[in-house]
Amino acid sequence: MQKKSGRNDLLLQVKNLRTSFQINGKAIPVVRDVSLKVKRGEVLGLIGESGCGKSVTSLSLMRLIPKPHGKIEAGEVWLEDTELLSLTPSQFRPYRGRELAMIFQDPMTSLNPVLTIGQQISEVLVRQGLKGAQIQARAQDLLEQVGLSDPKERLKAFPHQLSGGMKQRVMIAMALSGEPKLLIADEPTTALDVTIQAQILNLLAEISRERGMSLLLITHDLGVVAQACDRVMVMYAGAVVEEAEVRELFKNPRHPYTQGLMRSIQSLVDPKVKRLAVIEGMVPNLGEYPTGCPFQSRCPLVAEECRLQEPSLIPVGEEHQAACHFAGGNHE
């Protein structure tokens, strides 16, 4: 187990994380040298289209990559002064749920349909050493914290008796049961209608503020990012292509991919624009990344050097980085 001395405002630091999957006998990188930092009490947004590696990044942090086909090949994940990837499975087990917890994408399929809500929350609380009346009291308290009315009756209900928003609140309650320092929320509002989405986001932001808990919010929705996040990282083809404070990113996006994402929402609020802007093309398939910049086939600024060398993240402002050959100046 690796340890490092010194404490600061950083809760989580990920260095050059690389995760691959075996496809047709070949190891294909899905997360490519991703580095990120999460401060204490911060809400960090991780955005990008489907297939960009966001969910695999979160599963890597939780060490939930399915074996034998998936593998974390390289990198470091520091939670405070402990490097998590160096821990054995038994050493890591106490960290999952208590130090860092995760809410998965679809609450409709995340709960066991044949067990009551109370039984499922109890399973989590038993692992934390609670017994008997303690479990009942704690379960009710958790459902109250996430805004479910009549929590005593909700504990008796089966998942099919709850709405999608109620199920997601139950999932949040279960994730919060261990009082984690970091909560990872992977597309937590995807399966919910717009009104319920706003309620869930407000709930997560409120809980984060009240507890001083850090939140890694994974989404493809820029509206969610604008509403909930302090800082944003943009992923494309398994790599981070831009990082900035949320206001800076919306005001001054520097990577052509981020600019394309921004244009796709600006047309919704500009009455002069009649047609929704789109980014032409698709995210490259796994294992089919081109030599050079992976965004080259979709980029309006593409030049010869883009086809020869993949750009690295470079500073383009205060606490603002972008991985583009032209991010630091004008394209000639």
GROMACS .gro file of C-alpha atoms in nm:
model
  332
    1MET     CA    1   0.000   0.000   0.000
    2GLN     CA    2   0.143   0.335  -0.104
    3LYS     CA    3   0.119   0.635   0.126
    4LYS     CA    4   0.221   0.996   0.080
    5SER     CA    5   0.254   1.265   0.341
    6GLY     CA    6   0.090   1.604   0.355
    7ARG     CA    7  -0.273   1.721   0.346
    8ASN     CA    8  -0.429   1.997   0.139
    9ASP     CA    9  -0.761   2.076  -0.023
   10LEU     CA   10  -0.730   1.785  -0.269
   11LEU     CA   11  -0.949   1.486  -0.191
   12LEU     CA   12  -0.893   1.278  -0.506
   13GLN     CA   13  -0.604   1.286  -0.750
   14VAL     CA   14  -0.592   1.060  -1.054
   15LYS     CA   15  -0.270   1.034  -1.253
   16ASN     CA   16  -0.246   0.886  -1.605
   17LEU     CA   17  -0.526   0.633  -1.562
   18ARG     CA   18  -0.536   0.381  -1.844
   19THR     CA   19  -0.807   0.114  -1.875
   20SER     CA   20  -0.847  -0.133  -2.159
   21PHE     CA   21  -1.081  -0.412  -2.272
   22GLN     CA   22  -0.998  -0.728  -2.460
   23ILE     CA   23  -1.176  -0.721  -2.797
   24ASN     CA   24  -1.105  -1.002  -3.043
   25GLY     CA   25  -0.796  -1.095  -2.844
   26LYS     CA   26  -0.652  -0.743  -2.847
   27ALA     CA   27  -0.628  -0.495  -2.558
   28ILE     CA   28  -0.815  -0.184  -2.668
   29PRO     CA   29  -0.764   0.134  -2.459
   30VAL     CA   30  -1.094   0.288  -2.348
   31VAL     CA   31  -0.957   0.534  -2.091
   32ARG     CA   32  -0.631   0.685  -2.217
   33ASP     CA   33  -0.399   0.846  -1.964
   34VAL     CA   34  -0.671   1.041  -1.784
   35SER     CA   35  -0.561   1.269  -1.500
   36LEU     CA   36  -0.801   1.462  -1.279
   37LYS     CA   37  -0.829   1.628  -0.940
   38VAL     CA   38  -1.130   1.672  -0.712
   39LYS     CA   39  -1.111   1.921  -0.428
   40ARG     CA   40  -1.288   1.879  -0.097
   41GLY     CA   41  -1.651   1.988  -0.130
   42GLU     CA   42  -1.617   2.049  -0.506
   43VAL     CA   43  -1.860   1.943  -0.779
   44LEU     CA   44  -1.658   1.834  -1.082
   45GLY     CA   45  -1.843   1.768  -1.406
   46LEU     CA   46  -1.717   1.508  -1.655
   47ILE     CA   47  -1.883   1.556  -1.993
   48GLY     CA   48  -1.872   1.417  -2.344
   49GLU     CA   49  -2.076   1.211  -2.589
   50SER     CA   50  -2.160   0.846  -2.531
   51GLY     CA   51  -1.855   0.631  -2.599
   52CYS     CA   52  -1.603   0.890  -2.479
   53GLY     CA   53  -1.495   0.689  -2.171
   54LYS     CA   54  -1.677   0.874  -1.892
   55SER     CA   55  -1.848   0.573  -1.733
   56VAL     CA   56  -1.540   0.352  -1.766
   57THR     CA   57  -1.340   0.621  -1.587
   58SER     CA   58  -1.587   0.615  -1.296
   59LEU     CA   59  -1.592   0.235  -1.283
   60SER     CA   60  -1.211   0.238  -1.278
   61LEU     CA   61  -1.212   0.470  -0.975
   62MET     CA   62  -1.447   0.228  -0.797
   63ARG     CA   63  -1.245  -0.074  -0.917
   64LEU     CA   64  -1.554  -0.222  -1.077
   65ILE     CA   65  -1.408  -0.295  -1.421
   66PRO     CA   66  -1.548  -0.635  -1.523
   67LYS     CA   67  -1.290  -0.914  -1.540
   68PRO     CA   68  -1.136  -1.092  -1.721
   69HIS     CA   69  -1.198  -0.875  -2.028
   70GLY     CA   70  -1.140  -0.538  -1.861
   71LYS     CA   71  -0.820  -0.425  -1.694
   72ILE     CA   72  -0.677  -0.111  -1.534
   73GLU     CA   73  -0.337  -0.116  -1.702
   74ALA     CA   74  -0.167   0.188  -1.551
   75GLY     CA   75  -0.208   0.497  -1.339
   76GLU     CA   76  -0.252   0.608  -0.980
   77VAL     CA   77  -0.567   0.695  -0.787
   78TRP     CA   78  -0.492   0.883  -0.466
   79LEU     CA   79  -0.770   0.933  -0.213
   80GLU     CA   80  -0.618   1.170   0.039
   81ASP     CA   81  -0.294   0.992   0.134
   82THR     CA   82  -0.376   0.642   0.005
   83GLU     CA   83  -0.313   0.508  -0.345
   84LEU     CA   84  -0.618   0.292  -0.412
   85LEU     CA   85  -0.498   0.088  -0.711
   86SER     CA   86  -0.214  -0.059  -0.507
   87LEU     CA   87  -0.456  -0.207  -0.250
   88THR     CA   88  -0.556  -0.570  -0.256
   89PRO     CA   89  -0.931  -0.637  -0.305
   90SER     CA   90  -0.973  -0.701   0.068
   91GLN     CA   91  -0.784  -0.383   0.155
   92PHE     CA   92  -0.993  -0.177  -0.089
   93ARG     CA   93  -1.331  -0.315   0.025
   94PRO     CA   94  -1.369  -0.078   0.325
   95TYR     CA   95  -1.312   0.222   0.097
   96ARG     CA   96  -1.600   0.136  -0.137
   97GLY     CA   97  -1.917   0.278   0.011
   98ARG     CA   98  -1.754   0.451   0.305
   99GLU     CA   99  -1.489   0.670   0.144
  100LEU     CA  100  -1.625   0.681  -0.210
  101ALA     CA  101  -1.965   0.571  -0.336
  102MET     CA  102  -2.143   0.563  -0.671
  103ILE     CA  103  -2.491   0.620  -0.812
  104PHE     CA  104  -2.542   0.431  -1.137
  105GLN     CA  105  -2.720   0.548  -1.452
  106ASP     CA  106  -3.057   0.375  -1.443
  107PRO     CA  107  -3.250   0.353  -1.113
  108MET     CA  108  -3.507   0.133  -1.288
  109THR     CA  109  -3.260  -0.155  -1.314
  110SER     CA  110  -3.031  -0.083  -1.018
  111LEU     CA  111  -3.275  -0.206  -0.753
  112ASN     CA  112  -3.366  -0.572  -0.695
  113PRO     CA  113  -3.732  -0.610  -0.800
  114VAL     CA  114  -3.809  -0.893  -0.555
  115LEU     CA  115  -3.681  -0.721  -0.238
  116THR     CA  116  -3.844  -0.432  -0.054
  117ILE     CA  117  -3.668  -0.099  -0.031
  118GLY     CA  118  -3.611  -0.164   0.340
  119GLN     CA  119  -3.448  -0.501   0.273
  120GLN     CA  120  -3.212  -0.350   0.017
  121ILE     CA  121  -3.108  -0.059   0.237
  122SER     CA  122  -3.069  -0.301   0.530
  123GLU     CA  123  -2.817  -0.506   0.331
  124VAL     CA  124  -2.600  -0.197   0.301
  125LEU     CA  125  -2.638  -0.099   0.667
  126VAL     CA  126  -2.560  -0.450   0.797
  127ARG     CA  127  -2.222  -0.430   0.622
  128GLN     CA  128  -2.160  -0.112   0.819
  129GLY     CA  129  -2.211  -0.293   1.149
  130LEU     CA  130  -2.564  -0.173   1.236
  131LYS     CA  131  -2.815  -0.412   1.394
  132GLY     CA  132  -3.188  -0.441   1.463
  133ALA     CA  133  -3.360  -0.117   1.555
  134GLN     CA  134  -3.050   0.080   1.450
  135ILE     CA  135  -3.101  -0.034   1.091
  136GLN     CA  136  -3.469   0.064   1.085
  137ALA     CA  137  -3.399   0.406   1.234
  138ARG     CA  138  -3.104   0.474   1.006
  139ALA     CA  139  -3.296   0.361   0.695
  140GLN     CA  140  -3.585   0.594   0.775
  141ASP     CA  141  -3.347   0.880   0.841
  142LEU     CA  142  -3.173   0.828   0.507
  143LEU     CA  143  -3.502   0.834   0.315
  144GLU     CA  144  -3.599   1.153   0.496
  145GLN     CA  145  -3.266   1.310   0.401
  146VAL     CA  146  -3.331   1.248   0.032
  147GLY     CA  147  -3.681   1.395   0.051
  148LEU     CA  148  -3.902   1.086   0.037
  149SER     CA  149  -4.233   1.137   0.213
  150ASP     CA  150  -4.363   0.877   0.462
  151PRO     CA  151  -4.028   0.693   0.479
  152LYS     CA  152  -4.161   0.421   0.709
  153GLU     CA  153  -4.410   0.312   0.443
  154ARG     CA  154  -4.158   0.350   0.161
  155LEU     CA  155  -3.933   0.095   0.332
  156LYS     CA  156  -4.213  -0.162   0.292
  157ALA     CA  157  -4.257  -0.091  -0.079
  158PHE     CA  158  -4.115  -0.287  -0.372
  159PRO     CA  159  -3.932  -0.098  -0.648
  160HIS     CA  160  -4.220  -0.130  -0.896
  161GLN     CA  161  -4.440   0.064  -0.652
  162LEU     CA  162  -4.215   0.370  -0.674
  163SER     CA  163  -4.175   0.627  -0.951
  164GLY     CA  164  -3.843   0.675  -1.131
  165GLY     CA  165  -3.760   0.981  -0.923
  166MET     CA  166  -3.837   0.794  -0.600
  167LYS     CA  167  -3.613   0.506  -0.706
  168GLN     CA  168  -3.328   0.744  -0.779
  169ARG     CA  169  -3.373   0.901  -0.435
  170VAL     CA  170  -3.350   0.552  -0.284
  171MET     CA  171  -3.026   0.493  -0.477
  172ILE     CA  172  -2.889   0.823  -0.346
  173ALA     CA  173  -2.989   0.726   0.009
  174MET     CA  174  -2.805   0.394  -0.023
  175ALA     CA  175  -2.496   0.569  -0.161
  176LEU     CA  176  -2.502   0.819   0.126
  177SER     CA  177  -2.544   0.554   0.395
  178GLY     CA  178  -2.169   0.519   0.446
  179GLU     CA  179  -2.121   0.898   0.457
  180PRO     CA  180  -1.867   0.896   0.172
  181LYS     CA  181  -1.621   1.177   0.114
  182LEU     CA  182  -1.669   1.146  -0.263
  183LEU     CA  183  -1.991   1.058  -0.444
  184ILE     CA  184  -1.970   0.958  -0.812
  185ALA     CA  185  -2.298   1.015  -0.996
  186ASP     CA  186  -2.301   0.854  -1.342
  187GLU     CA  187  -2.574   1.018  -1.553
  188PRO     CA  188  -2.805   1.029  -1.245
  189THR     CA  189  -3.095   1.194  -1.431
  190THR     CA  190  -3.086   1.012  -1.767
  191ALA     CA  191  -3.404   0.805  -1.720
  192LEU     CA  192  -3.606   1.082  -1.554
  193ASP     CA  193  -3.834   1.352  -1.691
  194VAL     CA  194  -3.715   1.713  -1.693
  195THR     CA  195  -3.896   1.823  -1.376
  196ILE     CA  196  -3.762   1.529  -1.175
  197GLN     CA  197  -3.413   1.582  -1.320
  198ALA     CA  198  -3.402   1.930  -1.169
  199GLN     CA  199  -3.518   1.798  -0.832
  200ILE     CA  200  -3.249   1.528  -0.825
  201LEU     CA  201  -2.974   1.772  -0.925
  202ASN     CA  202  -3.083   2.020  -0.661
  203LEU     CA  203  -3.085   1.739  -0.405
  204LEU     CA  204  -2.731   1.628  -0.493
  205ALA     CA  205  -2.601   1.986  -0.484
  206GLU     CA  206  -2.772   2.051  -0.149
  207ILE     CA  207  -2.634   1.731   0.006
  208SER     CA  208  -2.286   1.813  -0.124
  209ARG     CA  209  -2.297   2.160   0.034
  210GLU     CA  210  -2.442   2.041   0.365
  211ARG     CA  211  -2.196   1.756   0.410
  212GLY     CA  212  -1.891   1.915   0.249
  213MET     CA  213  -1.894   1.608   0.025
  214SER     CA  214  -1.719   1.612  -0.311
  215LEU     CA  215  -1.924   1.514  -0.615
  216LEU     CA  216  -1.804   1.378  -0.951
  217LEU     CA  217  -2.098   1.432  -1.184
  218ILE     CA  218  -2.082   1.242  -1.513
  219THR     CA  219  -2.314   1.365  -1.785
  220HIS     CA  220  -2.353   1.455  -2.152
  221ASP     CA  221  -2.594   1.739  -2.066
  222LEU     CA  222  -2.437   2.086  -2.064
  223GLY     CA  223  -2.744   2.227  -1.891
  224VAL     CA  224  -2.673   1.994  -1.599
  225VAL     CA  225  -2.312   2.113  -1.593
  226ALA     CA  226  -2.409   2.480  -1.590
  227GLN     CA  227  -2.654   2.424  -1.307
  228ALA     CA  228  -2.457   2.201  -1.075
  229CYS     CA  229  -2.080   2.208  -1.134
  230ASP     CA  230  -1.788   2.417  -1.011
  231ARG     CA  231  -1.536   2.285  -1.262
  232VAL     CA  232  -1.563   2.082  -1.582
  233MET     CA  233  -1.355   1.827  -1.771
  234VAL     CA  234  -1.442   1.738  -2.131
  235MET     CA  235  -1.361   1.388  -2.257
  236TYR     CA  236  -1.333   1.267  -2.615
  237ALA     CA  237  -1.222   0.923  -2.739
  238GLY     CA  238  -1.108   0.817  -2.392
  239ALA     CA  239  -0.895   1.125  -2.318
  240VAL     CA  240  -0.943   1.462  -2.151
  241VAL     CA  241  -0.945   1.737  -2.416
  242GLU     CA  242  -1.035   2.041  -2.203
  243GLU     CA  243  -1.060   2.143  -1.838
  244ALA     CA  244  -1.172   2.471  -1.682
  245GLU     CA  245  -1.386   2.639  -1.417
  246VAL     CA  246  -1.748   2.614  -1.535
  247ARG     CA  247  -1.802   2.984  -1.611
  248GLU     CA  248  -1.472   3.003  -1.797
  249LEU     CA  249  -1.557   2.699  -2.008
  250PHE     CA  250  -1.894   2.838  -2.115
  251LYS     CA  251  -1.749   3.184  -2.180
  252ASN     CA  252  -1.430   3.077  -2.357
  253PRO     CA  253  -1.425   2.716  -2.485
  254ARG     CA  254  -1.090   2.652  -2.653
  255HIS     CA  255  -1.111   2.300  -2.796
  256PRO     CA  256  -1.308   2.262  -3.123
  257TYR     CA  257  -1.502   1.971  -2.970
  258THR     CA  258  -1.609   2.180  -2.671
  259GLN     CA  259  -1.699   2.465  -2.905
  260GLY     CA  260  -1.917   2.226  -3.104
  261LEU     CA  261  -2.094   2.112  -2.789
  262MET     CA  262  -2.157   2.475  -2.693
  263ARG     CA  263  -2.300   2.561  -3.035
  264SER     CA  264  -2.543   2.273  -3.005
  265ILE     CA  265  -2.708   2.440  -2.706
  266GLN     CA  266  -2.669   2.805  -2.802
  267SER     CA  267  -2.911   2.761  -3.090
  268LEU     CA  268  -3.180   2.665  -2.841
  269VAL     CA  269  -3.174   3.008  -2.681
  270ASP     CA  270  -3.096   3.224  -2.985
  271PRO     CA  271  -3.419   3.305  -3.170
  272LYS     CA  272  -3.221   3.396  -3.483
  273VAL     CA  273  -3.096   3.040  -3.522
  274LYS     CA  274  -3.355   2.821  -3.690
  275ARG     CA  275  -3.156   2.497  -3.711
  276LEU     CA  276  -2.990   2.302  -3.429
  277ALA     CA  277  -2.612   2.295  -3.471
  278VAL     CA  278  -2.455   1.949  -3.476
  279ILE     CA  279  -2.103   1.808  -3.473
  280GLU     CA  280  -2.073   1.612  -3.796
  281GLY     CA  281  -1.953   1.252  -3.776
  282MET     CA  282  -1.922   1.010  -3.485
  283VAL     CA  283  -1.688   0.931  -3.199
  284PRO     CA  284  -1.426   0.683  -3.332
  285ASN     CA  285  -1.499   0.318  -3.258
  286LEU     CA  286  -1.288   0.147  -2.994
  287GLY     CA  287  -0.955   0.045  -3.137
  288GLU     CA  288  -1.004   0.262  -3.448
  289TYR     CA  289  -0.854   0.587  -3.321
  290PRO     CA  290  -0.662   0.758  -3.602
  291THR     CA  291  -0.297   0.856  -3.581
  292GLY     CA  292  -0.278   1.207  -3.442
  293CYS     CA  293  -0.576   1.391  -3.296
  294PRO     CA  294  -0.879   1.162  -3.249
  295PHE     CA  295  -1.113   1.454  -3.332
  296GLN     CA  296  -0.952   1.525  -3.670
  297SER     CA  297  -1.229   1.377  -3.888
  298ARG     CA  298  -1.490   1.605  -3.727
  299CYS     CA  299  -1.281   1.917  -3.671
  300PRO     CA  300  -1.325   2.237  -3.880
  301LEU     CA  301  -0.966   2.343  -3.797
  302VAL     CA  302  -0.792   2.019  -3.896
  303ALA     CA  303  -0.441   2.063  -4.043
  304GLU     CA  304  -0.156   1.831  -4.138
  305GLU     CA  305   0.000   1.835  -3.791
  306CYS     CA  306  -0.332   1.718  -3.645
  307ARG     CA  307  -0.300   1.399  -3.850
  308LEU     CA  308   0.059   1.339  -3.740
  309GLN     CA  309   0.061   1.403  -3.364
  310GLU     CA  310  -0.201   1.384  -3.092
  311PRO     CA  311  -0.198   1.713  -2.895
  312SER     CA  312  -0.137   1.720  -2.520
  313LEU     CA  313  -0.317   1.938  -2.269
  314ILE     CA  314  -0.161   2.285  -2.259
  315PRO     CA  315  -0.244   2.589  -2.043
  316VAL     CA  316  -0.471   2.834  -2.228
  317GLY     CA  317  -0.573   3.048  -1.930
  318GLU     CA  318  -0.584   3.052  -1.554
  319GLU     CA  319  -0.665   2.692  -1.446
  320HIS     CA  320  -0.777   2.629  -1.805
  321GLN     CA  321  -0.623   2.359  -2.027
  322ALA     CA  322  -0.704   2.228  -2.374
  323ALA     CA  323  -0.558   1.954  -2.594
  324CYS     CA  324  -0.550   2.119  -2.937
  325HIS     CA  325  -0.259   2.230  -3.154
  326PHE     CA  326  -0.436   2.564  -3.206
  327ALA     CA  327  -0.577   2.620  -2.855
  328GLY     CA  328  -0.293   2.853  -2.763
  329GLY     CA  329  -0.337   3.090  -3.056
  330ASN     CA  330  -0.511   3.159  -3.385
  331HIS     CA  331  -0.531   2.897  -3.655
  332GLU     CA  332  -0.344   3.010  -3.963
   0.00000   0.00000   0.00000
